Coordinates of C-alpha atoms and ligand atoms in Angstrom, one line a residue:
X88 CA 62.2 60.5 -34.2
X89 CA 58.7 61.7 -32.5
X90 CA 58.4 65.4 -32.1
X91 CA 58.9 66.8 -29.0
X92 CA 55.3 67.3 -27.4
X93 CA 54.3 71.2 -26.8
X94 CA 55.6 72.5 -30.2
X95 CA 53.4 73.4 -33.4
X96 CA 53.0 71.1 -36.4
X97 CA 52.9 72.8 -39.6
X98 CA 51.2 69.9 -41.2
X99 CA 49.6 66.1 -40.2
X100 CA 50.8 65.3 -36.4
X101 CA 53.7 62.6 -36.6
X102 CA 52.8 59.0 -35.2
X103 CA 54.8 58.5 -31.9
X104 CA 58.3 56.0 -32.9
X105 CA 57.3 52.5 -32.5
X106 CA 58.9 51.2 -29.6
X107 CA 62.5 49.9 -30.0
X108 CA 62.1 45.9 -31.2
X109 CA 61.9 43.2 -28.0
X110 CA 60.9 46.2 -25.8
X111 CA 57.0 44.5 -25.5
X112 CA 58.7 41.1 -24.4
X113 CA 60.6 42.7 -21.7
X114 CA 58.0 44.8 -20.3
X115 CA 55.5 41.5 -20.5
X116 CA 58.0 39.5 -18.5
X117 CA 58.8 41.5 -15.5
X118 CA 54.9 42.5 -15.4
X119 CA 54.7 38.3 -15.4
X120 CA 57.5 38.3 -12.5
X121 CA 55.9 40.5 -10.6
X122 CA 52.6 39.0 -10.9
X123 CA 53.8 36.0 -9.6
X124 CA 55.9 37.2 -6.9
X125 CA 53.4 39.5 -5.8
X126 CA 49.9 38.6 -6.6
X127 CA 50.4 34.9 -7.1
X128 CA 49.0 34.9 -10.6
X129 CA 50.3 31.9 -12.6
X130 CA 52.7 32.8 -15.6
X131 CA 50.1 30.6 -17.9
X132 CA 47.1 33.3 -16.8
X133 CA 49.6 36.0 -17.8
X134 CA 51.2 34.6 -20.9
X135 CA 48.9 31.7 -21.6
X136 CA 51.4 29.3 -24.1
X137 CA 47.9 28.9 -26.3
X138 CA 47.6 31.9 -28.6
X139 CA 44.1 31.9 -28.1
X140 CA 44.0 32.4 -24.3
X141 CA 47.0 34.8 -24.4
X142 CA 46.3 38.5 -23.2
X143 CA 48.4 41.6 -23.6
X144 CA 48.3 41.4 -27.3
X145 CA 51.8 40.5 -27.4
X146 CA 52.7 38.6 -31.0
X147 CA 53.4 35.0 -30.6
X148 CA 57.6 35.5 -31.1
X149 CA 57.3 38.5 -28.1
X150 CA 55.4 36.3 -26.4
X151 CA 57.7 33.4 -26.0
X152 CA 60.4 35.6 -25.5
X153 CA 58.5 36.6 -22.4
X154 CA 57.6 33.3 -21.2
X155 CA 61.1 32.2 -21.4
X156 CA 62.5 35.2 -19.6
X157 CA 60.2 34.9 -17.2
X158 CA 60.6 31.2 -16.5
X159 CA 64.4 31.3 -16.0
X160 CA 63.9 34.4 -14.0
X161 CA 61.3 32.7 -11.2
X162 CA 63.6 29.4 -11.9
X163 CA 66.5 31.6 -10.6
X164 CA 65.1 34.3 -8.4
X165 CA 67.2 34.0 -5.2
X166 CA 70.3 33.6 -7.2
X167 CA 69.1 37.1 -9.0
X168 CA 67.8 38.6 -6.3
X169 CA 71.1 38.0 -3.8
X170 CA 73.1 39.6 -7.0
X171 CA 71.3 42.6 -7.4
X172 CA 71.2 43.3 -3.8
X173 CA 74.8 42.9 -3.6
X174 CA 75.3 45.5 -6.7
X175 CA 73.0 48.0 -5.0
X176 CA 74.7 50.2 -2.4
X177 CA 71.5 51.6 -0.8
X178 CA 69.3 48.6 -1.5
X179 CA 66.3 48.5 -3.9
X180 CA 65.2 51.7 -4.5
X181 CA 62.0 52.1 -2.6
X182 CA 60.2 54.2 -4.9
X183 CA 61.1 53.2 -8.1
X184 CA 58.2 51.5 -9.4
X185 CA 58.9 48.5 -11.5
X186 CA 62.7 49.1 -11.6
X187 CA 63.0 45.8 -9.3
X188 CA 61.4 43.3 -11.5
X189 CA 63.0 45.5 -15.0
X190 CA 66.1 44.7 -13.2
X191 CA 65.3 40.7 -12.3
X192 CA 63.9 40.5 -16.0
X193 CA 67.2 42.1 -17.5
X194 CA 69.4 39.8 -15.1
X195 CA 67.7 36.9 -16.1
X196 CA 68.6 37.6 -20.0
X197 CA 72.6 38.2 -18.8
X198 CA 72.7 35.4 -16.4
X199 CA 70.9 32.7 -17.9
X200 CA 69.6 33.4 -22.0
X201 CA 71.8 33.3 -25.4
X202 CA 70.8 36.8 -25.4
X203 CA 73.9 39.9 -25.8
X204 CA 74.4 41.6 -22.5
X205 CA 74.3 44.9 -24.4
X206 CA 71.1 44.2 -26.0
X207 CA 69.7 43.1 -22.2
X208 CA 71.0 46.6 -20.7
X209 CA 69.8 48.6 -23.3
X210 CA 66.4 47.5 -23.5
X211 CA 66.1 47.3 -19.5
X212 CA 67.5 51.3 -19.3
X213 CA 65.2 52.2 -22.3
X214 CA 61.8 50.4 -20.1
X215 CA 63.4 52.1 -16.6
X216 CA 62.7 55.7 -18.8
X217 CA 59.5 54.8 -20.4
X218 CA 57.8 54.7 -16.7
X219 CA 57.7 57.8 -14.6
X220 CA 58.2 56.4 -11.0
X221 CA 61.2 54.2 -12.7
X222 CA 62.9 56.7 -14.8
X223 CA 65.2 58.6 -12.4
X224 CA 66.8 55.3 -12.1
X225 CA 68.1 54.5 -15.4
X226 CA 71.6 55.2 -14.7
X227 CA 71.5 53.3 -11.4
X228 CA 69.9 50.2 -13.7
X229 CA 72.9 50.3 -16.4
X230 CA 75.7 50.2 -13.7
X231 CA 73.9 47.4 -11.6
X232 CA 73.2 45.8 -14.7
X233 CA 76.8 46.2 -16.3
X234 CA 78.3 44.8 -13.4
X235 CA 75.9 42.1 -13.2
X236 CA 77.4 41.1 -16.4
X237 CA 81.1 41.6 -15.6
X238 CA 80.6 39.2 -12.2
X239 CA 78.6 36.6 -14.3
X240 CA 80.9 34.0 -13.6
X241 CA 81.4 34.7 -10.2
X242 CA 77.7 34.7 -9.4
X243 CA 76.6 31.6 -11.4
X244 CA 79.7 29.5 -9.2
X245 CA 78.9 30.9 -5.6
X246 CA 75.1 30.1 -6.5
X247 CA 73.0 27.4 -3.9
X248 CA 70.0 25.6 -5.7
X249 CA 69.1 24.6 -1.9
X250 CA 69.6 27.7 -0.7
X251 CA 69.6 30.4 -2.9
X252 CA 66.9 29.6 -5.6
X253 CA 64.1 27.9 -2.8
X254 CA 62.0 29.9 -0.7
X255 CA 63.3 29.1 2.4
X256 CA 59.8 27.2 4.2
X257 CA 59.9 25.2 1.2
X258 CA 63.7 24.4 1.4
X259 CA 63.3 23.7 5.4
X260 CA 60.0 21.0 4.4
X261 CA 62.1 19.2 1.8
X262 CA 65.1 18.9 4.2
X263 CA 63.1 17.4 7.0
X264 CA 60.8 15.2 4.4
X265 CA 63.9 14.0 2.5
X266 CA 67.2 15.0 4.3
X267 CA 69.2 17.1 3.4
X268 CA 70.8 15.2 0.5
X269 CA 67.9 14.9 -1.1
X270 CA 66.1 18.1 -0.9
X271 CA 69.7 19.5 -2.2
X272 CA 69.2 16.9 -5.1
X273 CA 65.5 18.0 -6.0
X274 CA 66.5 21.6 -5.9
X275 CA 69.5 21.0 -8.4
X276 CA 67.2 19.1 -10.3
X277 CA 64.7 22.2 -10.7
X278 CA 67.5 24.3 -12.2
X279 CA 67.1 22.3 -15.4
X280 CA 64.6 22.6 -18.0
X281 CA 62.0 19.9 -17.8
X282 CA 62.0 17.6 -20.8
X283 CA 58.8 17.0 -23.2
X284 CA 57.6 13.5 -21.9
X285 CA 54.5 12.1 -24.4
X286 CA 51.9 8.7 -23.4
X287 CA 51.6 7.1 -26.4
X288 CA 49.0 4.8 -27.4
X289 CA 51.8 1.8 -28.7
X290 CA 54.9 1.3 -29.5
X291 CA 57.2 3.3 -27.4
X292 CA 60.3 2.4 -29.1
X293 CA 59.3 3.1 -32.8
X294 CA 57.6 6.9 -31.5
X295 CA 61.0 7.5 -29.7
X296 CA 63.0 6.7 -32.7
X297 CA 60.6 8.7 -35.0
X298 CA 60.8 11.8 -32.9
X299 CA 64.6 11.4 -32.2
X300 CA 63.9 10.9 -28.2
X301 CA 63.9 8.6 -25.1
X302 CA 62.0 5.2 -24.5
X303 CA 62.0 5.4 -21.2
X304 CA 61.3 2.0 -18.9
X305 CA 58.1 3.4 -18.0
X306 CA 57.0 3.2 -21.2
X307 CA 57.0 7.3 -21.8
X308 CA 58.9 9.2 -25.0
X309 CA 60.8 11.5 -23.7
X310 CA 61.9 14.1 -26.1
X311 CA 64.1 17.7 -25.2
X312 CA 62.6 19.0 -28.1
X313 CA 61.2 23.1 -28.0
X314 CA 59.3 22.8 -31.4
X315 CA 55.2 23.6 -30.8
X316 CA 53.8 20.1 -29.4
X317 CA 51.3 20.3 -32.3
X318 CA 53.8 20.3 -35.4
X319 CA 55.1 16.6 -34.3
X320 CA 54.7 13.9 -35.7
X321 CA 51.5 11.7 -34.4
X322 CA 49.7 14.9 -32.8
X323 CA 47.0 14.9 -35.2
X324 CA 46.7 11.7 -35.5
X325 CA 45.7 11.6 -31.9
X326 CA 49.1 8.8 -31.5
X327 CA 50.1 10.4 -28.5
X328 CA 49.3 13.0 -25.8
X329 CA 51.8 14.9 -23.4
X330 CA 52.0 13.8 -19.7
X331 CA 55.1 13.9 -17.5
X332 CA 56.4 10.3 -17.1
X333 CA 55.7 10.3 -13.4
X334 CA 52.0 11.6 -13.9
X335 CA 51.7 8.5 -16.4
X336 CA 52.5 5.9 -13.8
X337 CA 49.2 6.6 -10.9
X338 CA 46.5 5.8 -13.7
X339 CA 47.9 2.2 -14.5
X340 CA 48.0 0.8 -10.8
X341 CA 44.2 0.5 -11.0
X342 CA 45.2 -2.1 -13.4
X343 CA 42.6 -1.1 -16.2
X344 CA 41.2 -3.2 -18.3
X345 CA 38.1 -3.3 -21.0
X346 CA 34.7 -3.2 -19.4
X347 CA 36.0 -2.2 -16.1
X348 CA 33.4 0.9 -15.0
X349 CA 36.0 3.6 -13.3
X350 CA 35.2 6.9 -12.2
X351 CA 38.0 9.2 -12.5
X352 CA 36.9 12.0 -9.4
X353 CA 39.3 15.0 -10.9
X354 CA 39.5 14.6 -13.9
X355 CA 40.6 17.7 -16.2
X356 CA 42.2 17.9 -18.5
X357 CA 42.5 14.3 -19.0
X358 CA 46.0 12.6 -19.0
X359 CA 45.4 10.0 -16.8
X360 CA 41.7 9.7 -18.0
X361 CA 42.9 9.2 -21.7
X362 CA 44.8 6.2 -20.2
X363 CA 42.0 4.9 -18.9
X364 CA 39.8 5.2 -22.1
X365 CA 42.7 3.7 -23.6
X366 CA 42.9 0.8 -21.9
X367 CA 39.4 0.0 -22.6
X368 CA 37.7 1.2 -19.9
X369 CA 34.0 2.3 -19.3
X370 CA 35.1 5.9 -17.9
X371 CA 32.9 8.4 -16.0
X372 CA 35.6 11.6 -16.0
X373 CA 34.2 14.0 -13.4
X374 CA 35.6 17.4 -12.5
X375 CA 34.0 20.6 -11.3
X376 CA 35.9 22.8 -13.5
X377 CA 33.5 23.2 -17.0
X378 CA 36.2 25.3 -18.4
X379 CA 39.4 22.1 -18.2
X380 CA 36.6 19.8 -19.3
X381 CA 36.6 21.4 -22.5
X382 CA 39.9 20.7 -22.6
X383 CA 39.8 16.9 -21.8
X384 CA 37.0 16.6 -24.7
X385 CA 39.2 18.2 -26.9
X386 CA 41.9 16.0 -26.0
X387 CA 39.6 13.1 -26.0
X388 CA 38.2 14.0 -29.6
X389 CA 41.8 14.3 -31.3
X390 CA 42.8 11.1 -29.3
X391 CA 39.6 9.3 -30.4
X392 CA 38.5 8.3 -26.9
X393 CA 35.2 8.0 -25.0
X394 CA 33.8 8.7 -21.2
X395 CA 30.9 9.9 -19.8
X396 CA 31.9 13.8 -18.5
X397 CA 29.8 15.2 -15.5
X398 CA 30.2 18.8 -14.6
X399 CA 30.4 18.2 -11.0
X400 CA 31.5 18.6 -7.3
X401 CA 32.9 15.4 -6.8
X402 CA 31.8 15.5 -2.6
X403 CA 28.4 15.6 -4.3
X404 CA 28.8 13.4 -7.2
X405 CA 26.5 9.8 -6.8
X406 CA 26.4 6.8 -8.9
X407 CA 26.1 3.0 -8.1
X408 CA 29.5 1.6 -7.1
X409 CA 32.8 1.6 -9.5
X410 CA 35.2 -1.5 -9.7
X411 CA 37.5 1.1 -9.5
X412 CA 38.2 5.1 -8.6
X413 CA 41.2 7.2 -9.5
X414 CA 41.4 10.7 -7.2
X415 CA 44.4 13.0 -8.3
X416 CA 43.3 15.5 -6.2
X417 CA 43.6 19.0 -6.2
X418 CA 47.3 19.8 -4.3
X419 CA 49.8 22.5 -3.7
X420 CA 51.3 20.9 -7.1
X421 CA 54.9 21.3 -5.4
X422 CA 56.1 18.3 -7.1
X423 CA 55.0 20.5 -10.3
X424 CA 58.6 22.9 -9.9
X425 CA 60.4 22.2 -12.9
X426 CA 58.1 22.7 -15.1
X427 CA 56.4 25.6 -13.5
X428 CA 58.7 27.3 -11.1
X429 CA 56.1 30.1 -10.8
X430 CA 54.7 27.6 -8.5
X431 CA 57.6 28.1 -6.1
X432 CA 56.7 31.5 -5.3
X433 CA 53.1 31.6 -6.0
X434 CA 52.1 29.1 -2.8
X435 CA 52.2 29.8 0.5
X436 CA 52.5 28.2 4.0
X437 CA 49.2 28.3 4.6
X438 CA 47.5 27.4 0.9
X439 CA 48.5 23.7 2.9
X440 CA 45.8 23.6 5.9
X441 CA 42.5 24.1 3.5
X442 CA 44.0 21.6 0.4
X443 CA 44.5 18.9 3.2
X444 CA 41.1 19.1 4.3
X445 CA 39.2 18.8 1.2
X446 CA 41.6 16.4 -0.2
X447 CA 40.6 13.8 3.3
X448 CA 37.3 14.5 2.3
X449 CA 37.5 13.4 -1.1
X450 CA 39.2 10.2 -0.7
X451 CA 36.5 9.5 2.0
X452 CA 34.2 10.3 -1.5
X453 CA 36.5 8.1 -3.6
X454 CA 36.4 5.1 -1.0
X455 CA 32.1 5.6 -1.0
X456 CA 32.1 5.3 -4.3
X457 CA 33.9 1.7 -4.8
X458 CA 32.3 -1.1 -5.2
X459 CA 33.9 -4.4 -2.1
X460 CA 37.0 -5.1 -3.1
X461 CA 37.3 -2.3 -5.3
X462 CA 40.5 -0.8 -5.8
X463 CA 41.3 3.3 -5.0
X464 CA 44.3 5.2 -6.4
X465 CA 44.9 8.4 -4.7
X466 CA 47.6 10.8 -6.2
X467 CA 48.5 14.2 -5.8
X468 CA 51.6 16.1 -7.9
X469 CA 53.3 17.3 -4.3
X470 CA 56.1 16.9 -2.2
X471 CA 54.8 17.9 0.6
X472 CA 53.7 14.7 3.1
X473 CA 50.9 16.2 5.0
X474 CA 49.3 16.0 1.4
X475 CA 50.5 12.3 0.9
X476 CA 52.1 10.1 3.6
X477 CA 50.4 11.1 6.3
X478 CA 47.0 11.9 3.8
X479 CA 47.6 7.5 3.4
X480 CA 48.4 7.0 7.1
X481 CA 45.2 8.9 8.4
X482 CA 43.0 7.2 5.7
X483 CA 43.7 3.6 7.0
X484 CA 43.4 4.5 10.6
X485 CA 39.8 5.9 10.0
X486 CA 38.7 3.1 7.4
X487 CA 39.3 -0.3 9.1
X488 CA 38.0 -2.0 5.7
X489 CA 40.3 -0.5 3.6
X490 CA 43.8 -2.1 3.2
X491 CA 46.7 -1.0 0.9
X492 CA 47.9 -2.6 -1.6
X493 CA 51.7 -2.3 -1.7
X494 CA 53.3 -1.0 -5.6
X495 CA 55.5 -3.3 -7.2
X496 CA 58.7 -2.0 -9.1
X497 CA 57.8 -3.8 -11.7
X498 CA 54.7 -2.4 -12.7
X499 CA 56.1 1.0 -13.1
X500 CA 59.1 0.0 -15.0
X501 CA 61.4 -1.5 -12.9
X502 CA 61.9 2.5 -10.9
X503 CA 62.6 0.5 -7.3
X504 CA 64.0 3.6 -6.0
X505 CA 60.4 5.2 -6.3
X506 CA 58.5 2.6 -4.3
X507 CA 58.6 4.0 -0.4
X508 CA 59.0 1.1 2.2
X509 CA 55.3 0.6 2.5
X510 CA 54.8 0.1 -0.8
X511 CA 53.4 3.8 -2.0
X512 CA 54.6 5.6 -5.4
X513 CA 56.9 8.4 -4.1
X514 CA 59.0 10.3 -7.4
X515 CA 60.9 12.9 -6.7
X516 CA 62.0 15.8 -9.4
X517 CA 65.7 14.2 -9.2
X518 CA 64.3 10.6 -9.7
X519 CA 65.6 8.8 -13.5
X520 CA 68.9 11.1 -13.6
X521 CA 71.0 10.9 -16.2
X522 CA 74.2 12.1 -17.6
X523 CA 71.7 15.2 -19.7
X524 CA 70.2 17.2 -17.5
X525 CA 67.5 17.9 -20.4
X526 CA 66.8 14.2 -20.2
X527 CA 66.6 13.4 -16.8
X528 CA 64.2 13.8 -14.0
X529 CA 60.4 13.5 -13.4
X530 CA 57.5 15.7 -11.8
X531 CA 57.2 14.6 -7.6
X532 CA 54.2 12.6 -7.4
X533 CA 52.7 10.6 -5.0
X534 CA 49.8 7.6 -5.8
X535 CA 49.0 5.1 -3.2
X536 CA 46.9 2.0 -4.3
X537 CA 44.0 1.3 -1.5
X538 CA 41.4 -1.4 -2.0
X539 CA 38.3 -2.1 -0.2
X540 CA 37.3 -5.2 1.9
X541 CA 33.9 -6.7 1.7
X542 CA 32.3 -9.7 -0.2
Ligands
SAM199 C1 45.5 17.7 -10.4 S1 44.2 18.3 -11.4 C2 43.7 16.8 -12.3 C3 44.6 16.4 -13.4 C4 44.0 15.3 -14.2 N1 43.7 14.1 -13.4 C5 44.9 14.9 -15.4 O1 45.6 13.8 -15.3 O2 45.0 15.6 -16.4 C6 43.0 18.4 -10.2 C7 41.6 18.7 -10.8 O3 40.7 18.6 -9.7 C8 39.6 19.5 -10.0 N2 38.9 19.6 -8.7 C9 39.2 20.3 -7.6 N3 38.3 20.2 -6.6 C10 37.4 19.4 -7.1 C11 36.2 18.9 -6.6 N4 35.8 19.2 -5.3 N5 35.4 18.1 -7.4 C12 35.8 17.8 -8.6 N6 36.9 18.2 -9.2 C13 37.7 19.0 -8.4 C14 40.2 20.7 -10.6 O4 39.3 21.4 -11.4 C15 41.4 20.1 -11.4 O5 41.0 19.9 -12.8

């Protein structure tokens, strides 16, 4: 036990008690929470899944302890929030610090983790003393907290995915884009965890059998694996690199091939580049961002792959034409949810308005930059249609030599329900469901295939 302070030590001072075990990971993840809801800071900047960008000294077990509260808690905020509120007489108290997001944290372990309820109370009373502004609240956190666990069943059946576990303009977007059968379905469909989807070089079928997952008709693996990426089989060997099975489909409708000289505008960190090198191509991979382009040449190097990287603005980016130019272009990433729910609560209405705008002026870059009859892909990781459909529409009114070319289902693996009615690439998160959650659904992207006229 630490001495009480304000005494007299006969001899050496004592070292204060270590704090209890799993205490560090609690205290990460609501700081994570809270950072999200409130600052709109990314759970990767606050616990980055690679060690060596992590911060807040947290030891790699804490750390994923964290990260997994944390994702389950932004995954199921309205369902938490609704059934805290409902447990608190007098509301949230208003001066009690980080009691709220100790509380969310805690709720998340009951509600949704393999983790004892008693364990989850204790530790969310024993972080409610350790700060000043929370500690008067510690009995008000075990009784919310205890009933929380009582109701659990209650609360996990009268709980909306539409309703409860959107924000609401997101919700309202989704129903007017989609109906309301549809945004209902993408909502369920972000309740699951997102499954480990890998691009492999060859043979789809063998890699899926060797890593005891999915070959899926896209020509993805698709494991539900949690082991680190880098202990499977074929990482080292640069075999295979991880890419949702929706962001693997954009890159091949520019129909690669060897010699063809592509420019790939955004490029970092490299998935659908590395499909490009792959196929043979003679790659420029531009992006603005130094820092990801360290990540696409290390992905490059392990994968064996070449292109020409350039540091650059792509609006200011020149070079003689390209037989072809991919643009995944920076987005609200809303299609992204699954896999980071963060990003539900981290964007805002009005992040929309300045994305549209550069991303019209970069496919006005992209369709500079083509040689005549070059082709274009434009694709963006969003739901949202201002940043798609209509990004399409507007392009072909203002371009009267540039046509689209309408996507077959064939050439991404048969997925006819993903091709819209003019012939663009639409997933959506509840797209390639199956009968395991775990192994079902894609990210919601967006790629439309233009080509240029000319002689
Ligand atoms: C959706 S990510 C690209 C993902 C990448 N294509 C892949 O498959 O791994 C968008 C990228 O656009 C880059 N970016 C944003 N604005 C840019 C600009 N004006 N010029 C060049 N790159 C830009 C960002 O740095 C980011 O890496």
């Amino acid at each position: 036990m630490a001495r009480q302070s304000g005494g007299f030590h006969a001899g050496r001072p004592e070292a204060p008690a270590p704090p209890p075990p799993g205490l560090a990971a609690r205290v990460a993840a609501a700081r994570a929470i809270a950072e999200a809801v409130t600052a709109s800071r990314s759970l990767d900047e606050r616990l980055a899944p690679d060690p060596s960008q992590a911060k807040g000294g947290l030891d790699a077990r804490d750390r994923a302890l964290a990260r997994s509260i944390a994702t389950v808690a932004l995954r199921r905020l309205g369902t938490i929030r609704k059934a805290l509120a409902r447990r608190l007489e007098k509301g949230m108290p208003k001066r009690g610090g980080p009691l709220e997001w100790t509380l969310v944290a805690a709720a998340a372990q009951i509600l949704f983790l393999d983790i004892p309820d008693h364990a989850a109370v204790d530790l969310a009373v024993k972080a409610t003393r350790a700060e000043p502004s929370s500690a008067p609240f510690a009995a008000l956190a075990n009784a919310v907290l205890r009933a929380l666990a009582r109701d659990r069943e209650d609360i996990l059946a009268s709980s909306d995915p539409l309703e409860d576990d959107t924000p609401a303009w997101l919700a309202q977007r989704w129903r007017s884009a989609y109906g309301e059968s549809a945004a209902g379905a993408i909502a369920l469909a972000h309740r699951s965890e997102p499954t480990l989807d890998l691009s492999v070089k060859s043979d789809p079928a063998g890699w899926a059998e060797k890593l005891g997952g999915l070959a899926l008709p896209t020509g993805s693996v698709r494991l539900d694996t949690h082991a680190p990426v880098a202990e499977l089989e074929g990482y080292g060997d640069g075999e295979w690199w991880v890419q949702d099975a929706a962001a693997a489909l954009p890159a091949r409708l520019l129909r690669p091939a060897s010699g063809m000289r592509i420019v790939d505008l955004c490029a970092a960190p490299g998935g659908k580049a590395a499909e490009l090198a792959w196929a043979g191509a003679d790659l420029t991979a531009v992006d603005r961002s130094a820092e990801r382009l360290k990540l696409l040449a290390a992905n490059f190097a392990r994968l064996s792959l070449r292109s020409q990287v350039v540091v650059a603005d792509a609006l200011a980016f020149d070079a003689p034409p390209f037989d072809a130019v991919l643009l995944d272009a920076p987005c609200s990433a809303t299609g992204t949810i699954r896999r980071h729910p963060d990003v539900a609560w981290i964007k805002r209405p009005g992040d929309l308005a300045p994305l549209v705008k550069l991303q019209t002026a970069l496919i006005d870059k992209a369709i500079a930059l083509a040689r005549p009859k070059g082709l274009i892909v434009y694709c963006v990781c969003s739901l949202e249609p201002e940043e798609s459909e209509a990004q399409i529409a507007a392009v072909l009114r203002r371009n009267p030599d540039v046509r689209r070319l309408a996507i077959a289902a064939e050439e991404i693996g048969g997925l006819a329900e993903c091709v819209t009615p003019s012939g663009d690439l639409r997933t959506l998160p509840c797209h390639l469901w199956g009968d395991n959650p775990r192994r079902s659904g894609l990210d919601g992207f967006f790629a439309a295939r233009l080509v240029k006229d000319g002689a």
